[in-house]
XYZ file of C-alpha atoms in Angstrom:
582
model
C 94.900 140.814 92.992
C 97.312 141.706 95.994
C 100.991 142.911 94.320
C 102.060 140.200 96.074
C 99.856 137.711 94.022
C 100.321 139.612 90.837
C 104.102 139.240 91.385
C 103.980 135.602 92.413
C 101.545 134.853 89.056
C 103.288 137.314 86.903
C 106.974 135.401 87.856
C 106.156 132.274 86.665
C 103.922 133.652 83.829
C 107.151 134.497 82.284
C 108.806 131.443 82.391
C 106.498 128.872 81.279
C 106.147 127.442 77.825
C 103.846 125.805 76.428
C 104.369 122.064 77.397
C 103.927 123.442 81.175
C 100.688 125.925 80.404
C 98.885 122.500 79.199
C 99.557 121.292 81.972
C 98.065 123.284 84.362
C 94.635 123.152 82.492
C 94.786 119.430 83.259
C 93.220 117.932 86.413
C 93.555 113.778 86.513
C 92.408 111.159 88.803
C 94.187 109.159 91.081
C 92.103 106.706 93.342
C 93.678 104.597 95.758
C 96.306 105.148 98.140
C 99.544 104.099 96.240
C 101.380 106.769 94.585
C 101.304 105.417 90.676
C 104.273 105.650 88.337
C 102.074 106.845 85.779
C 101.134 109.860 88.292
C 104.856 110.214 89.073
C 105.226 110.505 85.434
C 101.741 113.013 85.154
C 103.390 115.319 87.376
C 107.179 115.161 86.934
C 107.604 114.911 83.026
C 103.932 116.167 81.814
C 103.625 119.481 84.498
C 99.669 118.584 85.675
C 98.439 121.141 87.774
C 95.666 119.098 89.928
C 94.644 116.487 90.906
C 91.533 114.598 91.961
C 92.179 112.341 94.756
C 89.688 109.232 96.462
C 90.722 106.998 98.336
C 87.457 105.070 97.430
C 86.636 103.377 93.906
C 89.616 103.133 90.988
C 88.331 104.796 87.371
C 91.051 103.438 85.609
C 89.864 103.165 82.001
C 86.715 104.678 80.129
C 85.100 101.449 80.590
C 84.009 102.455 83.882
C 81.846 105.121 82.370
C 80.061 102.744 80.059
C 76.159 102.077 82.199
C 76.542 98.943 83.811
C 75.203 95.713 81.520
C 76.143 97.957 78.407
C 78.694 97.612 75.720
C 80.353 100.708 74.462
C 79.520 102.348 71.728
C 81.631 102.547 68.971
C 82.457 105.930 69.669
C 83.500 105.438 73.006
C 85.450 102.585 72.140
C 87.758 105.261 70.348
C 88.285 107.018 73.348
C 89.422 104.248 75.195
C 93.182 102.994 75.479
C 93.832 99.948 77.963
C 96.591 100.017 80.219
C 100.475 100.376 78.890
C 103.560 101.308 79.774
C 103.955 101.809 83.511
C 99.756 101.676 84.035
C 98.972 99.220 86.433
C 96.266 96.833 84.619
C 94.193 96.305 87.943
C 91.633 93.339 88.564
C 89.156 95.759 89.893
C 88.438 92.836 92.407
C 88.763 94.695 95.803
C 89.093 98.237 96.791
C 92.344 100.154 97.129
C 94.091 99.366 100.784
C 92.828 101.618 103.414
C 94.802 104.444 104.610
C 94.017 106.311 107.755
C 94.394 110.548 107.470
C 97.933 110.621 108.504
C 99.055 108.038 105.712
C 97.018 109.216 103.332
C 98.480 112.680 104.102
C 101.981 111.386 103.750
C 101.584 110.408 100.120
C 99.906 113.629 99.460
C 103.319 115.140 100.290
C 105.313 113.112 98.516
C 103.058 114.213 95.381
C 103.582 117.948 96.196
C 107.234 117.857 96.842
C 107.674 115.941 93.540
C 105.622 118.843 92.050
C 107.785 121.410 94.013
C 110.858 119.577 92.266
C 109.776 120.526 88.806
C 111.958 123.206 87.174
C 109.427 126.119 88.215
C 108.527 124.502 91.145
C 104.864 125.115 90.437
C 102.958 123.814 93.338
C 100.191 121.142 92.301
C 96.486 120.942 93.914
C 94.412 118.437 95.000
C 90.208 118.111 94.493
C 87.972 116.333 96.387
C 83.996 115.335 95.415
C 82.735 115.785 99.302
C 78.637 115.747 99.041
C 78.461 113.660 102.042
C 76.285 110.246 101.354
C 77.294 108.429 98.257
C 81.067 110.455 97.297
C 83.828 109.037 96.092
C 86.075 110.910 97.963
C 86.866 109.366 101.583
C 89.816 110.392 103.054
C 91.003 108.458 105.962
C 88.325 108.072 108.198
C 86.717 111.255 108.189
C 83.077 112.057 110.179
C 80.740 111.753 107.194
C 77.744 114.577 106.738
C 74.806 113.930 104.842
C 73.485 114.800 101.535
C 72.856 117.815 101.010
C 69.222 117.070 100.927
C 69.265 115.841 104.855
C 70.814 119.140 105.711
C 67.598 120.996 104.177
C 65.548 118.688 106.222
C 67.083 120.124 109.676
C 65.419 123.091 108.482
C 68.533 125.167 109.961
C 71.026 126.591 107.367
C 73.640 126.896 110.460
C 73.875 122.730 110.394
C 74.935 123.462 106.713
C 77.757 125.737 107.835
C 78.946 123.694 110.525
C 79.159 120.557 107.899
C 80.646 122.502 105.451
C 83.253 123.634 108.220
C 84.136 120.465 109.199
C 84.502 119.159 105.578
C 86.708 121.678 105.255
C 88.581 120.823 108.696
C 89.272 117.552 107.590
C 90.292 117.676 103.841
C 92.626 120.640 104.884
C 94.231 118.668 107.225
C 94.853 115.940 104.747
C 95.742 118.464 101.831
C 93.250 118.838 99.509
C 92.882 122.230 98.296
C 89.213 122.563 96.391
C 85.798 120.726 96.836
C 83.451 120.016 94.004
C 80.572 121.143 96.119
C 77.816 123.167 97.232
C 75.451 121.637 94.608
C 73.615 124.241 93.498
C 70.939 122.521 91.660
C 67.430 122.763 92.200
C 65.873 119.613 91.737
C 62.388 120.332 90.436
C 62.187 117.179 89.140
C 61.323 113.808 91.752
C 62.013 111.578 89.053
C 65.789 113.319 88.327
C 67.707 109.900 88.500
C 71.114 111.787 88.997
C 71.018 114.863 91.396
C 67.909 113.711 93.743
C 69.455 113.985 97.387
C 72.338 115.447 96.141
C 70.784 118.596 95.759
C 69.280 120.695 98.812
C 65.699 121.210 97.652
C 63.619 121.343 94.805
C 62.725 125.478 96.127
C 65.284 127.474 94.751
C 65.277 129.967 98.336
C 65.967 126.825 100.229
C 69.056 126.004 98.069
C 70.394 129.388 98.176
C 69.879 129.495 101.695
C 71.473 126.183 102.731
C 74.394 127.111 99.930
C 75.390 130.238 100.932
C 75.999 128.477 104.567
C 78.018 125.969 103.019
C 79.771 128.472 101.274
C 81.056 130.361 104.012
C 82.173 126.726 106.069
C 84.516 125.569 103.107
C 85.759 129.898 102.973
C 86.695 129.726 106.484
C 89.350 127.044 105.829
C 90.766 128.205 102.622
C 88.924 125.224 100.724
C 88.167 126.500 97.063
C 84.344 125.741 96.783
C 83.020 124.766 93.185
C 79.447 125.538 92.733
C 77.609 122.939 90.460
C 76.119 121.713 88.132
C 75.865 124.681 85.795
C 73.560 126.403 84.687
C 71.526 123.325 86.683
C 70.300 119.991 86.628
C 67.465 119.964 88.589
C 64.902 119.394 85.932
C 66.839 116.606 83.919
C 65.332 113.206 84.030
C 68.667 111.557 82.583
C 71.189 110.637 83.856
C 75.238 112.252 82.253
C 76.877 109.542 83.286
C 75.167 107.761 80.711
C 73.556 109.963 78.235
C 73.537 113.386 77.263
C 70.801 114.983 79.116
C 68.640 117.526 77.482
C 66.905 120.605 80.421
C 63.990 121.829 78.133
C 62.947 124.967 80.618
C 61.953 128.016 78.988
C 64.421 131.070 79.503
C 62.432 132.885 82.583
C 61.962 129.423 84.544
C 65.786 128.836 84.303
C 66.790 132.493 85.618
C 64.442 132.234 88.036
C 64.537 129.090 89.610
C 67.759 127.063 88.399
C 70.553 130.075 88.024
C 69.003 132.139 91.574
C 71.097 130.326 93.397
C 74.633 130.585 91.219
C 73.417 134.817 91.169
C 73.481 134.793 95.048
C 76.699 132.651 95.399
C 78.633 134.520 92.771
C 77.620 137.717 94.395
C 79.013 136.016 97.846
C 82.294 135.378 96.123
C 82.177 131.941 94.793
C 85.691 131.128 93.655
C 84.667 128.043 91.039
C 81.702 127.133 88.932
C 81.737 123.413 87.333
C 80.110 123.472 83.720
C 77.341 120.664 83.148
C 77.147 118.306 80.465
C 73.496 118.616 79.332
C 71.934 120.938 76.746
C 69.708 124.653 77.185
C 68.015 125.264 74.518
C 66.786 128.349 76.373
C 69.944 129.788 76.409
C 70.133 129.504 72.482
C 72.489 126.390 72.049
C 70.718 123.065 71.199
C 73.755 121.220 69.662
C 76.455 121.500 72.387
C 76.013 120.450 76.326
C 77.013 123.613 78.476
C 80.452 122.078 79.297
C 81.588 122.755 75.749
C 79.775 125.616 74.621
C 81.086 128.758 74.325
C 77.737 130.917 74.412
C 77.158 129.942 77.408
C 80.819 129.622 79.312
C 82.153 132.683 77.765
C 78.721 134.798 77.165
C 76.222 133.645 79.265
C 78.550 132.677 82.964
C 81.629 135.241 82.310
C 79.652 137.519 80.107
C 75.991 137.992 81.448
C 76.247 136.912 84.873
C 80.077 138.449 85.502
C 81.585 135.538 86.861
C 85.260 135.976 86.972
C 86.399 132.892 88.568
C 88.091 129.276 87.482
C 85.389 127.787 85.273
C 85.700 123.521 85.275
C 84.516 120.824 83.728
C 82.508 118.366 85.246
C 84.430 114.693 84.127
C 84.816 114.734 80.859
C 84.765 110.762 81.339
C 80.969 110.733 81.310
C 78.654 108.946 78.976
C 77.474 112.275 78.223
C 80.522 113.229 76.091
C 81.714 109.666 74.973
C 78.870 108.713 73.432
C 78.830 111.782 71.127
C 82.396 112.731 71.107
C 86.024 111.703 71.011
C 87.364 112.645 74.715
C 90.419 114.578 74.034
C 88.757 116.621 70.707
C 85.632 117.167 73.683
C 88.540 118.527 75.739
C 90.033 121.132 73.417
C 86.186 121.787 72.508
C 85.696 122.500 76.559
C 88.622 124.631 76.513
C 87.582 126.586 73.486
C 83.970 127.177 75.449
C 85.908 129.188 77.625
C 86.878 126.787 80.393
C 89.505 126.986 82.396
C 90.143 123.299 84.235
C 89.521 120.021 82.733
C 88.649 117.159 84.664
C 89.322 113.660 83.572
C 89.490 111.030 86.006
C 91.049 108.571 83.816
C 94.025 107.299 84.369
C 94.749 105.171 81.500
C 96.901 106.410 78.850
C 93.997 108.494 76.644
C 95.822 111.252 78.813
C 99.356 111.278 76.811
C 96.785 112.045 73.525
C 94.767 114.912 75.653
C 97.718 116.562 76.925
C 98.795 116.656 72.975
C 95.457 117.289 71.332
C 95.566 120.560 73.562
C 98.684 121.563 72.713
C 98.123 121.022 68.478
C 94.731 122.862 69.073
C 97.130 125.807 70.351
C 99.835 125.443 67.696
C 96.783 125.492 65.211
C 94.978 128.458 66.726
C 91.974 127.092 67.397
C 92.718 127.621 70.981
C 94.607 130.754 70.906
C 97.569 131.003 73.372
C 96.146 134.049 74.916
C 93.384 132.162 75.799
C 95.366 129.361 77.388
C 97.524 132.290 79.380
C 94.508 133.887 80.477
C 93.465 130.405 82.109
C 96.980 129.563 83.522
C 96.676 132.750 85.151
C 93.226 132.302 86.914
C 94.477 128.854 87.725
C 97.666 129.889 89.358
C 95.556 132.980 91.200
C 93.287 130.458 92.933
C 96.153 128.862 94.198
C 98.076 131.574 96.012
C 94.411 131.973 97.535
C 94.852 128.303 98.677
C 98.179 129.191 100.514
C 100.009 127.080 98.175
C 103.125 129.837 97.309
C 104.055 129.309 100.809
C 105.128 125.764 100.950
C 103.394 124.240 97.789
C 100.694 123.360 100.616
C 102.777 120.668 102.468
C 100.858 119.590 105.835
C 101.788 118.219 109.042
C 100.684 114.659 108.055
C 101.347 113.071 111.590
C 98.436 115.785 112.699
C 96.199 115.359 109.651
C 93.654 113.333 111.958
C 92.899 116.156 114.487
C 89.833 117.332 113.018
C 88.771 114.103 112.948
C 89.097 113.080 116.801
C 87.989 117.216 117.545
C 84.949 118.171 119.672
C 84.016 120.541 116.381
C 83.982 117.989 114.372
C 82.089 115.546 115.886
C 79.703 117.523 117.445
C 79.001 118.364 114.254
C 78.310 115.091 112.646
C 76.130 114.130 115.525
C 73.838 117.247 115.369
C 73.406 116.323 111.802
C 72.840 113.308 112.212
C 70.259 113.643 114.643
C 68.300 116.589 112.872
C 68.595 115.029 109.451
C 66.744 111.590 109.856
C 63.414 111.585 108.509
C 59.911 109.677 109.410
C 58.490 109.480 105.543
C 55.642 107.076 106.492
C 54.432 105.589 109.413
C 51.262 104.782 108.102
C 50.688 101.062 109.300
C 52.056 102.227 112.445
C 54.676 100.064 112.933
C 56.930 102.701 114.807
C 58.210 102.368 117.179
C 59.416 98.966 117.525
C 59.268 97.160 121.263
C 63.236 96.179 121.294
C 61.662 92.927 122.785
C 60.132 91.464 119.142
C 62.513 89.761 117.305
C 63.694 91.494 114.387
C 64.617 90.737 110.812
C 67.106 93.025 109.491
C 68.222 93.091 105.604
C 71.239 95.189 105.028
C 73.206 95.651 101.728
C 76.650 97.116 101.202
C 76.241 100.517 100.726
C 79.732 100.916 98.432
C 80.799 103.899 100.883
C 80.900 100.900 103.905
C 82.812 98.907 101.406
C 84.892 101.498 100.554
C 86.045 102.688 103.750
C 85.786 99.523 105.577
C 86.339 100.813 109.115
C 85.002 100.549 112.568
C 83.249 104.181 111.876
C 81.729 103.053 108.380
C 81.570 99.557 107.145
C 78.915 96.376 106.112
C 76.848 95.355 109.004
C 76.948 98.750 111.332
C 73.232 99.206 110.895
C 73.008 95.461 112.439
C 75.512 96.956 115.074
C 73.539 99.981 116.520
C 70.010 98.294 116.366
C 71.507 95.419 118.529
C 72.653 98.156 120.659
C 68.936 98.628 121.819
C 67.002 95.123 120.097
C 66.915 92.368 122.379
C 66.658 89.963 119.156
C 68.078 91.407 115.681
C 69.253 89.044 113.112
C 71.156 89.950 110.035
C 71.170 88.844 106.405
C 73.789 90.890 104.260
C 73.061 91.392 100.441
C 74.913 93.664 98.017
C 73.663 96.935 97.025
C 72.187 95.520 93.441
C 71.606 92.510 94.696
C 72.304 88.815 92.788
C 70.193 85.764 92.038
C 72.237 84.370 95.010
C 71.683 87.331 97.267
C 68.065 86.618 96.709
C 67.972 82.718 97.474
C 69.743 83.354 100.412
C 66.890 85.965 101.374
C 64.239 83.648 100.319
C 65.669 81.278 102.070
C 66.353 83.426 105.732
C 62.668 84.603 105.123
C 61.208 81.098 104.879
C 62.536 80.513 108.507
C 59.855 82.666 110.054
C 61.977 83.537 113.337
C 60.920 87.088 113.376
C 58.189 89.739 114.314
C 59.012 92.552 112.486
C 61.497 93.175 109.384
C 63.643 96.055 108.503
C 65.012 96.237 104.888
C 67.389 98.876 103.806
C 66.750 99.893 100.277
C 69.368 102.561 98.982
C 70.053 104.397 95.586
C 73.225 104.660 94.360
C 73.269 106.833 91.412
C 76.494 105.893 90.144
C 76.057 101.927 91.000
C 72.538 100.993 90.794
C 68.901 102.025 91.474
C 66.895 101.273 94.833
C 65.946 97.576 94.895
C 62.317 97.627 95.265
C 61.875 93.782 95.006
C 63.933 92.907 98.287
C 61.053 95.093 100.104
C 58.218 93.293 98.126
C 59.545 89.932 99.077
C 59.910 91.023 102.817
C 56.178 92.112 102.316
C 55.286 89.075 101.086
C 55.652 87.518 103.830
C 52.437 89.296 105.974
C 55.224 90.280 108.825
C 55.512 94.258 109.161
C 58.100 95.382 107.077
C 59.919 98.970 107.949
C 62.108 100.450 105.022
C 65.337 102.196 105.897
C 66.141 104.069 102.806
C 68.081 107.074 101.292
C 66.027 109.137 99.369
C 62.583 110.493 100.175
C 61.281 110.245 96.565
C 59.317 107.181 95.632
C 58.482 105.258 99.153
C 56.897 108.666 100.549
C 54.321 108.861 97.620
C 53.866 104.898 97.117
C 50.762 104.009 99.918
C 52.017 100.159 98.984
C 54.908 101.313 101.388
C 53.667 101.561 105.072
C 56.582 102.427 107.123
C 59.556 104.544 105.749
C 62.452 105.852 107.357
C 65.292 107.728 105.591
C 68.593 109.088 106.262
C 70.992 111.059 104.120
C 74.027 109.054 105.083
C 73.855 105.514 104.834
C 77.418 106.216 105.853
C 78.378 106.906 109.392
C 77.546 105.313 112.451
C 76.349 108.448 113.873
C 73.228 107.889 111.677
C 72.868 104.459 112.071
C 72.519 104.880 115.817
C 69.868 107.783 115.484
C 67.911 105.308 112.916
C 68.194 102.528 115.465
C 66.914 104.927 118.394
C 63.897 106.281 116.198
C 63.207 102.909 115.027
C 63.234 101.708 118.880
C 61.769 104.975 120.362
C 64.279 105.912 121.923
C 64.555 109.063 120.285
C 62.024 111.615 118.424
C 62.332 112.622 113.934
C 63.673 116.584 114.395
C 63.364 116.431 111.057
C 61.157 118.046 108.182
C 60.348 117.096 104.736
C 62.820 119.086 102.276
C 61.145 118.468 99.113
C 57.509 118.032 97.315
C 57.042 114.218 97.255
């Protein structure tokens, strides 16, 4: 460290005790954009160093980590605590309100001066989870990039570095200080229900190559990148949200293929690896997921490999932990394992018995204080490299959309949009459609359109760009897991017979349902031609019952909607190339 930074560090080292060092281990959710008086209180009374901000979906209470159409465990039911005291007991009816950048900017200041007005003044940081299709994290309108997947399939790392870059340009801007992202998992496995698109490739080169790119973007505007999920999920065919997943590689296929690319990106100064909750029995530990094992945090990461960065937890929130464990002994567990930030999106009040659980486990000396200083003091080092002594990383809100509107920027999102769309099958060929037939379209709700809910990304804009260039293009909207009544109304729509040709989206949503493969067999049933707009390459590329198949990475933006709607029409040739072994 700079004698600068060592002073800076070294000052408020001195000063803090132990009530404030807790603290800073902590990193809580807030979604929405209303400042909380439970986050007041977070920040003001309880000294939490970070936050993780979305503007997107509200994760409340540990119920919203239970699988959908599940009851929790009894386990889990332990960890839960419903809303008190000044927690707002939401209906979970409708999404937050909407903020544009500049508002949401605003309250992002008002959350760093009250941090700022704390009796060190230690300056607080804010994470985003910015993948591109499918995060949670929108933040006022942004130009949305795709997975990382769709970037592999433009077969040019550079698109990677300008996403990255303008990621970066835009959560900057707003004030968010550290991205959980590159992914850095290989995704051997097609039938991985949780990484799939999220991850670049299932070739470990290709990942490393597209990585490093998106490495240097998020570097060039001071945005702390987090590689993930380690040491890799690639080969899991479970799912953490809702299960502890076990990766049963043998010790040379994992340090070859699924820990290349965390070698390459350490060695290219990765500032932040995120721990995985999943078990390696290669790597000699068959009881504890990685996330809470010290073996590998301590020995294998910091030890073997020589990482010497801030180590964090992926949520602790996850089915993964609550089925097995009670979330804030997990926590003090993680923390023993050697890492340094805990994530916990919850905002109910389990987080009064975390913060204290920590603090007995210190008292105790199961978690010995020169553990927890050694932490504080990585944490507090990555944040001087975020600029945050300066001003405690206040921005100039009224600008904070500039990126956005900027010729980088969207430039950007339009030359990945156009080299990321993908032809997966055209075998009854269907493609292109005459813009003369009449056209069916089915289109669910994607949740980032409902999320967002904007004139850039919202229900229906597939509709809107293929009426751009189809003479005749009717809609029927369903949900993304659609109900019995979503299906009526289809049956009903497709009994009309006022159409040539039907296009049906059919998207995966890890966190909110699979792909909905009977919508497309009840357009099929119909004898019509039937062309499949989907998200993901696995499944409809290898399934022959499929005849045409087009997929983006970013059900997202309108930018890709309008390149789907020209390939669909002809207007415009695939640049793309398959990423991954279907």
């Amino acid at each position: 460290m700079s004698s600068q930074k060592d002073r800076w560090v070294d000052g408020l080292m001195g000063k803090m005790d132990l009530d404030q060092k807790v603290g800073q281990l902590m990193v809580f959710g807030l979604c929405g954009t209303v400042i909380t008086p439970d986050t007041v209180e977070m920040i003001r009374k309880y000294h939490v160093g970070g936050i993780r901000i979305s503007q997107g979906f509200r994760i409340i209470t540990l119920m919203n980590d239970v699988k959908p159409g599940e009851e929790p465990d009894e386990i889990t039911l332990k960890s839960m605590h419903p809303p008190c005291g000044l927690n707002k007991d939401y209906a979970y009816t409708k999404n937050p309100p909407v903020a544009n950048a500049c508002e949401f900017a605003a309250m992002l200041n008002e959350l760093r001066t009250m941090s700022l007005e704390r009796k060190l003044g230690i300056p607080i940081h804010f994470t985003v989870d910015q993948e591109g299709s499918g995060s949670d994290d929108l933040l006022g309108g942004q130009r949305l990039f795709p997975h990382p997947m769709g970037l592999a399939a433009s077969g040019r790392p550079e698109i990677a570095y300008r996403a990255a870059k303008s990621i970066a340009m835009q959560a900057r801007a707003v004030g968010a200080n550290m991205i959980h992202s590159p992914v850095l998992d290989v995704n051997t496995n097609p039938l991985n229900p949780e990484i799939g698109t999220r991850a670049y490739s299932d070739n470990a080169k290709d990942v490393t190559r597209f990585a490093l790119q998106s490495l240097k973007g998020f570097q060039e505007h001071k945005l702390m990148a987090t590689g993930k999920h380690f040491p890799g999920r690639g080969e899991s065919v479970a799912d953490a949200h809702w299960g502890m997943p076990v990766v049963d590689l043998d010790h040379k296929t994992l340090m070859d293929v699924h820990i290349s690319p965390y070698k390459a990106l350490i060695a290219a100064g990765l500032p932040c690896v995120m721990t995985a909750h999943s078990l390696y029995p290669a790597l000699g530990e068959t009881k504890l997921p990685a996330s809470m094992s010290r073996a590998i945090v301590t020995g294998f990461l910091r030890g073997e490999l020589g990482f010497n960065g801030v180590v964090t937890t992926d949520n602790m929130m996850m089915g993964g932990i609550l089925k097995q464990y009670e979330m804030s002994e997990a926590i003090v567990q993680a923390l023993i394992a050697g890492n340094d930030l805990v994530l916990c999106r919850d905002e109910s009040p389990i987080r009064f018995r975390i913060l204290e659980s920590v603090k007995q486990a210190v008292k105790e000396g199961r978690l010995p204080e020169q553990e927890v200083d050694e932490k504080v003091r990585r944490i507090l080092a990555m944040r001087w490299d975020m600029g945050l002594a300066k001003n405690g990383g206040l921005v100039d809100a009224a600008k904070a959309d500039a990126p956005i509107r900027g010729k980088f920027v969207q430039d950007a999102a339009r030359e990945a949009a156009e080299r990321s769309v993908l032809v997966v099958a055209n075998r009854g060929k269907v493609l292109p459609v005459d813009p003369k037939k009449r056209v069916l379209l089915v289109e669910q709700i994607f949740p980032t359109h409902a999320a967002a809910n904007n004139m850039y990304c919202h229900p229906g804009l597939l509709w809107e760009e293929m009426g751009v260039i189809g003479k005749s293009v009717g809609s029927i909207e369903i949900q993304n897991l659609p109900d019995a009544g979503d299906m009526e109304r289809l049956k009903r729509r497709l009994a009309q017979n006022d159409y040539d040709v039907i296009v049906t989206t059919n998207y995966y949503h890890h966190k909110a349902a699979a792909a909905v493969p009977q919508v497309v067999k009840l357009c099929q049933a119909t004898g019509k031609p039937v062309v499949v707009v989907t998200n993901t390459p696995y499944v409809f590329g290898a399934d022959p019952s499929y005849d045409t198949v087009l997929a983006l990475f970013q059900p997202g933006g309108r930018e890709h909607m309008r390149v789907v709607s020209q390939i669909m029409f002809g207007k415009r040739k695939a640049k793309s190339r398959m990423p991954v072994n279907v």
